[in-house]
Coordinates of C-alpha atoms and ligand atoms in Angstrom, one line a residue:
X934 CA 10.6 -3.6 3.6
X935 CA 9.4 -6.4 5.9
X936 CA 9.4 -6.1 9.7
X937 CA 7.9 -9.3 11.1
X938 CA 9.3 -11.9 8.8
X939 CA 12.8 -10.5 8.7
X940 CA 13.3 -10.0 12.4
X941 CA 10.4 -11.1 14.5
X942 CA 8.4 -14.1 13.3
X943 CA 11.0 -15.5 10.9
X944 CA 11.0 -19.0 12.5
X945 CA 7.2 -19.3 12.4
X946 CA 7.0 -20.8 8.9
X947 CA 3.5 -20.3 7.4
X948 CA 2.4 -18.6 10.6
X949 CA 4.9 -15.8 10.1
X950 CA 3.2 -12.5 9.6
X951 CA 4.2 -11.1 6.2
X952 CA 3.7 -7.4 5.5
X953 CA 5.6 -4.7 3.6
X954 CA 6.2 -1.2 4.8
X955 CA 6.8 1.9 2.6
X956 CA 9.9 4.1 2.9
X957 CA 8.6 6.7 5.3
X958 CA 11.6 9.1 5.3
X959 CA 11.2 10.0 1.6
X960 CA 7.4 10.2 1.9
X961 CA 7.9 12.8 4.6
X962 CA 10.4 14.8 2.5
X963 CA 8.1 14.7 -0.6
X964 CA 5.1 16.0 1.4
X965 CA 7.1 18.9 2.8
X966 CA 8.6 20.5 -0.3
X967 CA 6.7 22.5 -2.9
X968 CA 8.9 21.4 -5.9
X969 CA 7.4 18.8 -8.3
X970 CA 8.5 15.5 -6.9
X971 CA 8.1 11.8 -7.6
X972 CA 8.7 9.0 -5.0
X973 CA 9.6 5.7 -6.6
X974 CA 9.5 3.1 -3.8
X975 CA 11.1 -0.3 -4.2
X976 CA 12.1 0.1 -7.9
X977 CA 13.6 -2.6 -10.0
X978 CA 16.7 -1.5 -12.0
X979 CA 14.5 -1.4 -15.1
X980 CA 11.8 0.7 -13.6
X981 CA 14.4 3.1 -12.1
X982 CA 16.2 3.4 -15.5
X983 CA 12.9 4.1 -17.2
X984 CA 11.8 6.8 -14.8
X985 CA 15.0 8.8 -14.9
X986 CA 15.4 8.5 -18.6
X987 CA 11.8 9.6 -19.3
X988 CA 11.7 12.7 -17.1
X989 CA 14.4 15.2 -16.5
X990 CA 15.0 15.4 -12.8
X991 CA 17.1 18.3 -11.4
X992 CA 17.7 16.4 -8.3
X993 CA 17.6 12.6 -7.6
X994 CA 17.5 11.7 -4.0
X995 CA 18.3 8.2 -2.8
X996 CA 17.3 6.9 0.6
X997 CA 19.0 3.9 2.1
X998 CA 20.2 2.1 5.1
X999 CA 23.7 0.7 5.4
X1000 CA 22.9 -2.8 4.1
X1001 CA 21.8 -1.4 0.8
X1002 CA 24.9 0.6 0.0
X1003 CA 25.7 -1.6 -3.0
X1004 CA 22.3 -0.7 -4.5
X1005 CA 23.0 3.0 -3.9
X1006 CA 26.3 2.8 -5.7
X1007 CA 24.6 1.2 -8.7
X1008 CA 21.9 3.7 -8.7
X1009 CA 24.4 6.6 -8.7
X1010 CA 26.2 4.9 -11.6
X1011 CA 23.0 4.6 -13.5
X1012 CA 22.0 8.3 -12.9
X1013 CA 25.4 9.5 -14.2
X1014 CA 24.8 7.5 -17.4
X1015 CA 21.1 8.0 -18.0
X1016 CA 20.6 11.5 -16.5
X1017 CA 23.9 13.2 -16.4
X1018 CA 22.5 16.6 -15.6
X1019 CA 20.9 15.5 -12.3
X1020 CA 22.3 16.4 -8.9
X1021 CA 22.5 13.3 -6.7
X1022 CA 21.6 13.5 -3.1
X1023 CA 22.0 10.5 -0.8
X1024 CA 20.4 10.5 2.7
X1025 CA 19.3 8.1 5.4
X1026 CA 21.3 5.8 7.6
X1027 CA 23.6 4.7 4.8
X1028 CA 25.4 8.0 5.3
X1029 CA 26.7 6.8 8.6
X1030 CA 29.3 4.7 6.7
X1031 CA 32.7 6.3 7.2
X1032 CA 34.2 7.2 3.8
X1033 CA 30.9 6.8 2.0
X1034 CA 32.0 9.7 -0.2
X1035 CA 34.6 7.4 -1.7
X1036 CA 32.3 4.5 -2.1
X1037 CA 29.5 6.2 -4.1
X1038 CA 29.4 8.9 -6.8
X1039 CA 27.0 11.4 -5.2
X1040 CA 27.0 15.2 -5.1
X1041 CA 25.6 15.6 -1.6
X1042 CA 25.7 13.2 1.4
X1043 CA 23.1 14.2 3.9
X1044 CA 23.4 13.1 7.5
X1045 CA 20.5 13.4 10.0
X1046 CA 17.2 15.0 9.5
X1047 CA 16.3 15.4 5.7
X1048 CA 13.2 17.6 5.5
X1049 CA 15.0 20.7 6.7
X1050 CA 18.0 19.9 4.6
X1051 CA 15.9 19.5 1.4
X1052 CA 13.9 22.7 2.2
X1053 CA 17.1 24.6 2.7
X1054 CA 18.7 23.3 -0.4
X1055 CA 15.6 24.2 -2.5
X1056 CA 15.4 27.7 -1.0
X1057 CA 12.2 26.9 0.8
X1058 CA 11.2 27.8 4.4
X1059 CA 13.2 25.5 6.5
X1060 CA 11.3 25.8 9.7
X1061 CA 7.8 25.7 8.3
X1062 CA 5.4 23.4 10.1
X1063 CA 5.7 19.7 9.1
X1064 CA 2.9 18.4 7.0
X1065 CA 2.2 14.7 7.7
X1066 CA 1.7 12.5 4.6
X1067 CA -1.1 9.9 4.8
X1068 CA 0.8 6.6 5.3
X1069 CA -0.9 3.2 5.5
X1070 CA 1.4 1.4 7.8
X1071 CA 1.6 -1.9 6.0
X1072 CA 0.5 -3.6 2.8
X1073 CA 0.2 -7.1 1.2
X1074 CA -0.4 -8.7 4.6
X1075 CA -0.1 -12.5 4.4
X1076 CA -0.5 -15.2 7.0
X1077 CA -1.3 -18.9 7.0
X1078 CA -1.0 -18.9 3.2
X1079 CA -3.6 -16.2 2.7
X1080 CA -3.2 -12.7 1.5
X1081 CA -5.6 -10.5 3.4
X1082 CA -7.9 -8.2 1.4
X1083 CA -6.9 -4.5 1.5
X1084 CA -9.8 -2.5 2.7
X1085 CA -9.6 1.3 3.3
X1086 CA -9.3 1.9 7.0
X1087 CA -8.4 -1.7 7.9
X1088 CA -4.7 -1.1 8.3
X1089 CA -3.3 1.4 10.8
X1090 CA -1.9 4.8 9.7
X1091 CA 1.7 5.5 10.5
X1092 CA 2.3 8.7 12.5
X1093 CA 5.8 10.0 12.9
X1094 CA 6.0 12.5 15.7
X1095 CA 9.8 12.6 15.9
X1096 CA 13.1 11.1 14.8
X1097 CA 15.9 10.0 17.0
X1098 CA 15.9 8.9 20.7
X1099 CA 17.4 10.7 23.7
X1100 CA 18.2 7.5 25.5
X1101 CA 21.4 7.1 23.6
X1102 CA 22.1 3.3 24.0
X1103 CA 25.6 2.7 22.8
X1104 CA 24.7 0.4 19.9
X1105 CA 21.8 2.4 18.6
X1106 CA 22.0 4.1 15.2
X1107 CA 18.5 5.5 15.6
X1108 CA 19.7 7.6 18.4
X1109 CA 23.3 8.4 17.1
X1110 CA 22.0 9.4 13.7
X1111 CA 19.9 12.2 15.0
X1112 CA 22.3 13.7 17.6
X1113 CA 22.9 10.9 20.2
X1114 CA 22.2 10.9 23.9
X1115 CA 19.8 13.7 25.0
X1116 CA 18.9 14.7 21.5
X1117 CA 16.1 14.0 19.0
X1118 CA 14.1 16.0 16.5
X1119 CA 10.5 16.6 17.3
X1120 CA 8.1 17.1 14.4
X1121 CA 5.1 17.6 16.7
X1122 CA 5.9 19.1 20.1
X1123 CA 2.5 19.0 21.8
X1124 CA -0.4 16.6 22.3
X1125 CA -2.6 19.1 20.5
X1126 CA -0.5 19.0 17.4
X1127 CA -0.4 15.2 17.5
X1128 CA -4.2 15.1 17.9
X1129 CA -4.7 17.3 14.9
X1130 CA -2.5 15.1 12.8
X1131 CA -4.2 12.0 13.9
X1132 CA -7.6 13.5 13.3
X1133 CA -6.6 14.4 9.8
X1134 CA -5.3 10.9 9.1
X1135 CA -8.5 9.5 10.4
X1136 CA -10.4 11.6 7.8
X1137 CA -8.1 10.8 4.9
X1138 CA -7.5 7.2 5.5
X1139 CA -10.7 6.3 7.5
X1140 CA -8.6 4.7 10.2
X1141 CA -9.1 4.3 13.9
X1142 CA -5.7 2.8 14.6
X1143 CA -2.2 4.3 14.5
X1144 CA 1.3 3.0 14.4
X1145 CA 3.2 5.7 16.2
X1146 CA 6.8 5.7 14.8
X1147 CA 8.5 7.4 17.7
X1148 CA 11.3 5.4 19.4
X1149 CA 10.2 6.3 22.8
X1150 CA 6.7 7.7 22.5
X1151 CA 5.7 7.2 26.2
X1152 CA 8.8 9.1 27.4
X1153 CA 7.1 12.4 26.7
X1154 CA 4.4 12.0 29.3
X1155 CA 3.0 15.5 29.1
X1156 CA 2.4 15.2 25.3
X1157 CA 0.8 11.8 25.7
X1158 CA -1.5 12.9 28.5
X1159 CA -2.6 16.0 26.6
X1160 CA -3.3 13.7 23.6
X1161 CA -5.5 11.6 25.9
X1162 CA -7.4 14.7 27.1
X1163 CA -8.2 15.6 23.5
X1164 CA -9.2 12.1 22.7
X1165 CA -11.6 12.0 25.6
X1166 CA -13.1 15.4 24.7
X1167 CA -13.6 14.3 21.1
X1168 CA -14.7 10.8 22.2
X1169 CA -12.1 9.1 20.1
X1170 CA -11.8 5.3 20.4
X1171 CA -8.5 5.1 18.7
X1172 CA -5.8 2.5 19.2
X1173 CA -2.1 3.0 19.1
X1174 CA 0.9 0.9 18.6
X1175 CA 3.9 2.4 20.2
X1176 CA 7.6 1.9 21.1
X1177 CA 8.6 2.4 24.7
X1178 CA 11.2 1.4 27.2
X1179 CA 10.1 -0.4 30.4
X1180 CA 11.0 2.7 32.4
X1181 CA 8.9 5.0 30.3
X1182 CA 5.9 2.5 30.6
X1183 CA 6.2 2.7 34.3
X1184 CA 5.4 6.4 34.2
X1185 CA 1.8 5.4 33.4
X1186 CA -0.9 3.3 35.2
X1187 CA -2.4 0.4 33.2
X1188 CA -5.6 2.4 33.1
X1189 CA -3.9 5.4 31.5
X1190 CA -2.3 3.2 28.8
X1191 CA -5.6 1.5 28.0
X1192 CA -7.5 4.8 27.9
X1193 CA -4.8 6.2 25.6
X1194 CA -5.6 3.3 23.3
X1195 CA -2.2 1.6 23.6
X1196 CA -2.9 -1.8 22.1
X1197 CA 0.6 -2.9 21.0
X1198 CA 3.8 -2.0 22.7
X1199 CA 7.4 -2.7 21.5
X1200 CA 9.9 -2.8 24.3
X1201 CA 13.5 -3.9 24.9
X1202 CA 13.8 -6.9 27.1
X1203 CA 17.4 -7.4 28.1
X1204 CA 18.6 -9.4 31.1
X1205 CA 19.2 -7.3 34.2
X1206 CA 23.0 -7.9 33.8
X1207 CA 22.9 -5.8 30.6
X1208 CA 22.8 -2.6 32.7
X1209 CA 20.7 -0.4 30.3
X1210 CA 19.2 2.5 32.1
X1211 CA 15.9 2.1 30.2
X1212 CA 15.3 -1.1 32.1
X1213 CA 16.6 -0.3 35.5
X1214 CA 14.5 -1.2 38.5
X1215 CA 11.8 -2.9 36.4
X1216 CA 10.7 -6.5 36.6
X1217 CA 10.0 -6.9 32.9
X1218 CA 8.4 -10.3 33.2
X1219 CA 5.8 -9.0 35.6
X1220 CA 5.3 -5.9 33.5
X1221 CA 4.8 -8.0 30.3
X1222 CA 2.3 -10.2 32.0
X1223 CA 0.4 -7.2 33.4
X1224 CA 0.3 -5.5 30.0
X1225 CA -1.1 -8.6 28.3
X1226 CA -3.7 -9.1 31.0
X1227 CA -4.9 -5.6 30.1
X1228 CA -5.2 -6.5 26.4
X1229 CA -2.0 -4.8 25.4
X1230 CA 0.0 -6.9 22.9
X1231 CA 3.7 -6.9 23.7
X1232 CA 6.5 -7.1 21.3
X1233 CA 9.7 -7.9 23.1
X1234 CA 13.1 -7.1 21.7
X1235 CA 16.2 -8.9 22.9
X1236 CA 19.8 -8.5 21.9
X1237 CA 22.0 -11.6 21.4
X1238 CA 25.7 -11.2 22.0
X1239 CA 25.9 -8.5 24.6
X1240 CA 29.3 -8.0 26.2
X1241 CA 28.6 -10.2 29.2
X1242 CA 27.2 -13.1 27.1
X1243 CA 29.2 -16.3 26.9
X1244 CA 28.4 -19.8 25.4
X1245 CA 27.7 -20.9 29.0
X1246 CA 25.2 -18.2 30.0
X1247 CA 23.6 -17.3 26.6
X1248 CA 21.1 -20.2 26.8
X1249 CA 19.8 -19.1 30.1
X1250 CA 19.7 -15.5 28.9
X1251 CA 17.6 -16.6 25.9
X1252 CA 15.4 -18.7 28.1
X1253 CA 14.9 -15.6 30.3
X1254 CA 13.8 -13.6 27.3
X1255 CA 11.5 -16.3 26.0
X1256 CA 9.9 -16.7 29.5
X1257 CA 8.4 -13.2 29.1
X1258 CA 5.9 -15.0 26.8
X1259 CA 5.4 -11.9 24.7
X1260 CA 3.0 -11.8 21.8
X1261 CA 5.9 -11.2 19.4
X1262 CA 9.6 -11.4 20.1
X1263 CA 12.4 -9.8 18.1
X1264 CA 16.0 -11.0 18.5
X1265 CA 18.9 -9.0 17.1
X1266 CA 22.6 -9.5 17.2
X1267 CA 24.6 -6.9 19.1
X1268 CA 26.0 -5.0 16.2
X1269 CA 28.4 -2.1 16.1
X1270 CA 27.0 -0.1 13.3
X1271 CA 29.0 2.7 11.8
X1272 CA 28.2 6.0 13.4
X1273 CA 27.4 4.7 16.9
X1274 CA 29.5 5.0 20.1
X1275 CA 29.8 1.2 20.1
X1276 CA 31.3 1.2 16.7
X1277 CA 33.8 3.9 17.7
X1278 CA 34.7 1.8 20.8
X1279 CA 35.2 -1.4 18.8
X1280 CA 37.4 0.4 16.2
X1281 CA 39.6 1.8 19.0
X1282 CA 39.9 -1.6 20.5
X1283 CA 40.7 -3.2 17.1
X1284 CA 37.7 -5.5 17.4
X1285 CA 35.9 -4.9 14.1
X1286 CA 36.2 -7.9 11.8
X1287 CA 37.8 -7.1 8.5
X1288 CA 36.1 -8.0 5.2
X1289 CA 32.5 -8.2 6.4
X1290 CA 30.2 -7.1 3.6
X1291 CA 28.0 -4.1 4.5
X1292 CA 25.0 -6.1 3.1
X1293 CA 25.5 -8.5 5.9
X1294 CA 25.5 -6.0 8.7
X1295 CA 21.9 -6.0 9.9
X1296 CA 21.8 -8.0 13.0
X1297 CA 20.1 -11.1 11.6
X1298 CA 23.1 -13.0 10.3
X1299 CA 26.5 -13.1 12.1
X1300 CA 28.6 -10.8 14.2
X1301 CA 30.6 -8.1 12.5
X1302 CA 33.0 -7.7 15.4
X1303 CA 35.2 -9.9 17.6
X1304 CA 33.1 -10.8 20.7
X1305 CA 35.0 -11.6 23.9
X1306 CA 33.5 -15.1 24.2
X1307 CA 31.3 -16.0 21.3
X1308 CA 32.5 -16.8 17.8
X1309 CA 31.0 -15.3 14.6
X1310 CA 29.7 -18.7 13.5
X1311 CA 28.1 -19.3 16.9
X1312 CA 26.5 -15.9 17.0
X1313 CA 24.2 -17.1 14.1
X1314 CA 23.5 -20.4 15.8
X1315 CA 22.4 -18.7 19.1
X1316 CA 20.3 -16.2 17.2
X1317 CA 18.5 -18.8 15.1
X1318 CA 18.0 -20.9 18.2
X1319 CA 16.4 -17.9 20.1
X1320 CA 13.8 -17.5 17.4
X1321 CA 13.1 -21.2 17.3
X1322 CA 12.9 -21.5 21.1
X1323 CA 10.4 -18.7 21.3
X1324 CA 8.2 -20.3 18.7
X1325 CA 8.5 -23.8 20.2
X1326 CA 7.7 -22.7 23.8
X1327 CA 5.2 -19.9 23.2
X1328 CA 3.6 -20.9 19.9
X1329 CA 2.6 -18.9 16.8
X1330 CA 2.3 -15.1 17.4
X1331 CA -1.2 -15.2 15.9
X1332 CA -2.3 -17.5 18.8
X1333 CA -0.6 -15.2 21.3
X1334 CA -2.3 -12.0 20.1
X1335 CA -5.7 -13.8 20.1
X1336 CA -5.0 -14.7 23.7
X1337 CA -4.2 -11.1 24.7
X1338 CA -7.2 -9.7 22.8
X1339 CA -9.5 -12.1 24.7
X1340 CA -8.0 -11.2 28.0
X1341 CA -8.4 -7.5 27.3
X1342 CA -12.0 -7.9 26.1
X1343 CA -13.0 -9.9 29.2
X1344 CA -11.5 -7.2 31.4
X1345 CA -12.9 -4.2 29.6
X1346 CA -16.2 -5.3 28.0
X1347 CA -18.2 -3.6 30.7
X1348 CA -15.8 -0.7 31.4
X1349 CA -17.5 2.7 32.3
X1350 CA -15.5 4.6 29.6
X1351 CA -17.4 3.9 26.4
X1352 CA -14.4 4.7 24.3
X1353 CA -12.5 1.8 25.9
X1354 CA -15.5 -0.5 25.9
X1355 CA -16.2 0.1 22.2
X1356 CA -12.6 -0.4 21.2
X1357 CA -12.4 -3.9 22.7
X1358 CA -15.9 -4.9 21.6
X1359 CA -15.3 -3.8 18.0
X1360 CA -12.0 -5.7 17.8
X1361 CA -13.6 -8.7 19.4
X1362 CA -16.7 -8.6 17.2
X1363 CA -14.6 -8.2 14.1
X1364 CA -12.0 -10.8 14.8
X1365 CA -13.3 -13.5 17.0
X1366 CA -14.7 -15.7 14.3
X1367 CA -11.5 -15.4 12.3
X1368 CA -9.3 -16.1 15.4
X1369 CA -11.4 -19.1 16.3
X1370 CA -11.0 -20.5 12.8
X1371 CA -7.3 -19.8 12.8
X1372 CA -6.9 -21.4 16.2
X1373 CA -8.7 -24.5 14.9
X1374 CA -6.1 -24.8 12.1
X1375 CA -3.1 -23.8 14.3
X1376 CA -4.1 -26.4 16.9
X1377 CA -3.8 -29.2 14.3
X1378 CA -0.8 -27.9 12.5
X1379 CA 1.2 -27.3 15.7
X1380 CA 0.7 -30.8 17.1
X1381 CA 3.9 -31.9 15.2
X1382 CA 5.9 -29.0 16.8
X1383 CA 4.8 -29.2 20.4
X1384 CA 1.7 -31.1 21.7
X1385 CA 1.7 -29.0 24.9
X1386 CA 1.3 -25.7 23.0
X1387 CA -1.3 -27.3 20.7
X1388 CA -3.3 -28.1 23.8
X1389 CA -3.0 -24.5 24.9
X1390 CA -4.2 -23.3 21.5
X1391 CA -7.2 -25.7 21.9
X1392 CA -8.0 -24.3 25.3
X1393 CA -8.0 -20.8 23.9
X1394 CA -10.2 -21.8 21.0
X1395 CA -12.8 -23.3 23.4
X1396 CA -12.7 -20.1 25.4
X1397 CA -13.4 -18.1 22.3
X1398 CA -16.2 -20.4 21.5
X1399 CA -17.8 -19.9 25.0
X1400 CA -17.4 -16.1 24.8
X1401 CA -18.6 -15.6 21.2
X1402 CA -21.8 -15.3 19.3
X1403 CA -23.5 -17.8 17.1
X1404 CA -21.9 -16.9 13.8
X1405 CA -18.4 -17.1 15.1
X1406 CA -19.2 -20.3 17.0
X1407 CA -20.1 -21.9 13.6
X1408 CA -17.4 -20.2 11.6
X1409 CA -14.4 -22.5 12.5
X1410 CA -16.2 -25.6 11.1
X1411 CA -16.2 -24.0 7.7
X1412 CA -13.2 -21.7 7.7
X1413 CA -10.8 -23.8 9.9
X1414 CA -10.2 -26.6 7.3
X1415 CA -9.7 -24.0 4.6
X1416 CA -7.0 -22.3 6.7
X1417 CA -5.4 -25.6 7.5
X1418 CA -5.2 -26.4 3.8
X1419 CA -3.8 -22.9 2.9
X1420 CA -1.3 -23.2 5.8
X1421 CA 0.0 -26.6 4.5
X1422 CA 0.1 -25.3 1.0
X1423 CA 2.2 -22.3 2.2
X1424 CA 4.6 -24.6 4.1
X1425 CA 5.2 -26.4 0.8
X1426 CA 5.7 -23.2 -1.1
X1427 CA 8.2 -21.9 1.5
X1428 CA 10.1 -25.2 1.4
X1429 CA 10.4 -24.7 -2.4
X1430 CA 12.0 -21.4 -1.7
X1431 CA 9.2 -19.0 -2.6
X1432 CA 9.9 -15.4 -1.5
X1433 CA 7.7 -12.3 -1.5
X1434 CA 8.8 -8.9 -2.8
X1435 CA 7.0 -5.5 -2.3
X1436 CA 5.4 -3.9 -5.3
X1437 CA 7.0 -0.9 -7.0
X1438 CA 5.1 2.3 -6.1
X1439 CA 5.2 5.6 -7.9
X1440 CA 3.7 8.7 -6.4
X1441 CA 4.0 12.2 -8.0
X1442 CA 3.3 15.4 -6.1
X1443 CA 3.0 19.0 -7.4
X1444 CA 3.5 17.4 -10.8
X1445 CA 3.1 19.4 -14.0
X1446 CA 3.3 17.2 -17.1
X1447 CA 5.7 18.5 -19.8
Ligands
LIG71 C1 10.5 1.7 9.9 C2 11.8 1.0 9.9 C3 11.9 -0.1 9.1 C4 10.7 -0.7 8.3 C5 10.5 0.0 7.0 C6 11.7 0.2 6.1 C7 11.4 0.8 4.7 N1 10.6 0.3 3.9 O1 12.0 1.8 4.5 C8 11.1 -2.2 8.3 C9 10.4 -2.6 9.6 C10 10.6 -3.0 7.2 C11 12.6 -2.1 8.5 C12 13.4 -3.1 8.1 C13 14.8 -3.2 8.3 N2 15.4 -2.3 9.0 CO1 14.7 -0.7 9.7 N3 14.0 0.8 10.7 C14 12.9 1.4 10.7 C15 12.9 2.5 11.7 C16 12.2 1.9 13.0 C17 12.2 3.8 11.3 C18 12.6 4.3 10.0 C19 11.7 5.5 9.7 O2 10.9 5.4 8.8 N4 11.9 6.6 10.4 C20 11.1 7.8 10.2 C21 11.7 8.5 9.0 C22 11.0 9.9 8.9 O3 13.1 8.7 9.3 P1 14.3 8.2 8.4 O4 13.9 7.1 7.6 O5 15.5 8.1 9.1 O6 14.4 9.5 7.4 C23 14.9 10.7 7.8 C24 16.4 10.9 7.6 O7 17.1 9.7 7.7 C25 16.5 11.5 6.3 N5 16.5 10.8 5.0 C26 16.1 9.5 4.8 N6 16.2 9.3 3.5 C27 16.7 10.4 2.9 C28 16.9 10.6 1.5 C29 17.4 11.9 1.2 C30 17.7 12.1 -0.3 C31 17.7 12.9 2.2 C32 18.2 14.2 1.8 C33 17.4 12.6 3.5 C34 16.9 11.3 3.8 O8 15.4 12.4 6.3 C35 14.3 11.7 6.9 C36 13.4 12.8 7.6 O9 14.2 13.3 8.6 C37 14.4 2.7 11.9 C38 14.8 3.2 13.3 C39 14.5 4.6 13.4 N7 13.7 5.0 14.3 O10 15.1 5.4 12.6 C40 15.0 1.3 11.6 C41 16.3 1.2 10.9 C42 16.4 2.2 9.8 N8 16.3 -0.1 10.3 C43 17.4 -0.7 10.4 C44 17.7 -2.0 9.9 C45 19.0 -2.6 10.2 C46 16.7 -2.7 9.2 C47 16.8 -4.2 8.7 C48 18.1 -4.5 7.9 C49 16.6 -5.1 9.8 C50 16.6 -6.6 9.5 N9 17.7 -7.2 9.8 O11 15.7 -7.1 8.9 C51 15.6 -4.2 7.7 C52 16.0 -3.9 6.2 C53 15.0 -3.4 5.4 C54 15.4 -3.2 4.0 N10 15.4 -4.2 3.1 O12 15.9 -2.1 3.6 C55 18.5 0.1 11.0 C56 19.5 0.7 10.0 C57 20.9 0.7 10.6 C58 21.8 1.4 9.7 N11 22.6 2.2 10.4 O13 21.7 1.4 8.5 C59 17.6 1.2 11.8 C60 18.2 2.5 12.0 C61 17.3 0.5 13.2 C62 18.5 0.4 14.1 N12 18.6 1.3 15.1 O14 19.3 -0.4 13.9 N13 13.0 -1.0 9.1
LIG72 S1 15.9 3.2 23.9 FE1 15.8 2.1 22.0 S2 15.7 3.7 20.4 FE2 16.4 4.7 22.3 S3 18.6 4.7 22.2 FE3 18.0 2.8 23.3 S4 17.9 1.2 21.7 FE4 17.9 3.2 20.7

């Protein structure tokens, strides 16, 4: 439900970026069947009970990942009681659990791609073209104690060109679930198809920016370059947030990435000793710096507890990751998840720890396996320290993205391609007053964490001031103190244990009221 606060900015206190994300898998399925269908996202028990008792559903599908298997079991129990005539179908990553059939009371357990399964089950045309639902990538955004207003078009649209990943890293469920190494399921094969989908989302959601949910978008160069051609022809000044491995990024020049509108890039940053082919031969620190200098925000992702990690070398490995000075940095524990080659290997070696609750197997708590050198308790300590160290050394991510935006704007404000120029100017025009004010507050609030970083924040604020127009030069004086106050209020709320939950959302399609 939350990305940043759960696994990226979780040590950043009131500066942590809070945002919820819908369940895209079931939205995709709903959009691609002709049967009347309701999606009930993030239901409470009460709301779920009411919905299945009020309407008769022939089929009730449940989507889940492994951590939520307890909720799936309870939902199945409720369905049998409140809607005994319904067929229960369970899909998503939860189905990777061995013996899931014995843990939950469902009629069908669906592994892998679900649109084709559901179409086949309903007797619909399995191979019909995939219709993309309009998906707003995030909602209820909150930072520095303020919930940002939700304006149409202000948040990126999510585009899902494929599921799975052909790289096949041994620990990766994403890859294993959709066929493993060398396999993936493409919803949109060509750049032309992708362009059409994006154009239709632009119309429906009034967006210019897209979160491309494809684990290795840049790997398919031909598709990406065709998309760029179409964007140029149609003079689209779109921006894209994408996932890519360092090796895939290296297939492009910086200029190609910028022209394609890549503004945010998520990439794995392991130490060279890890031996993952996606990183081989690439100096990731230099690559990260280069990307940021071109205005591309980088979200690094580093695994804690790889096979070669020991209590002696883990600190320097974390320092190496932190030294990338990315805009965001995710740390995850090395986690053998059921269904992956790594899980298989650990089972064979007898290294899976017994009695670990599935609800705790998500990479943000403690090891679920016996590591050669690091204990389960220490795994949490090192993980927590990695997040804290990144925050302490590099400062709040909000500061870091402001820095990257400014670098990009300075480089591209006079660029010959108007699409590129416009993109940076628009973002700068829209945001620099806000960033200047936020920097004003951050500079003060961060003094108690690290005076050196606070100084850097100040330097950036002054740079923004020099580069910006009159209104944004004046704005921090008024907005800065307000943000400082809301930030401190948020710190107090968090200290009292306040948490945030996503709203329940109900969407009906092809619905005929009885
Ligand atoms: C987007 C995403 C999120 C989002 C949104 C989640 C949400 N609201 O649903 C955010 C960022 C918030 C998130 C959070 C987390 N995530 Co996440 N996330 C993903 C990601 C990157 C994409 C999922 C997606 O939407 N794919 C596109 C859709 C179309 O595919 P899909 O969901 O798999 O659905 C298809 C099939 O699975 C199937 N299907 C799905 N549901 C159903 C239901 C039925 C009835 C049927 C028939 C079929 C079916 O059909 C769909 C179409 O083919 C995946 C990695 C990946 N690429 O798959 C990880 C992934 C799902 N997340 C994972 C994890 C661990 C987490 C966290 C626990 C991380 C953490 N420690 O914080 C949290 C927990 C969130 C929660 N409380 O449930 C793991 C799950 C591991 C596992 N084996 O269970 C994955 C696989 C990443 C990984 N490789 O480790 N996540
Ligand atoms: S590159 Fe990323 S998504 Fe692909 S298999 Fe490796 S970890 Fe999974």
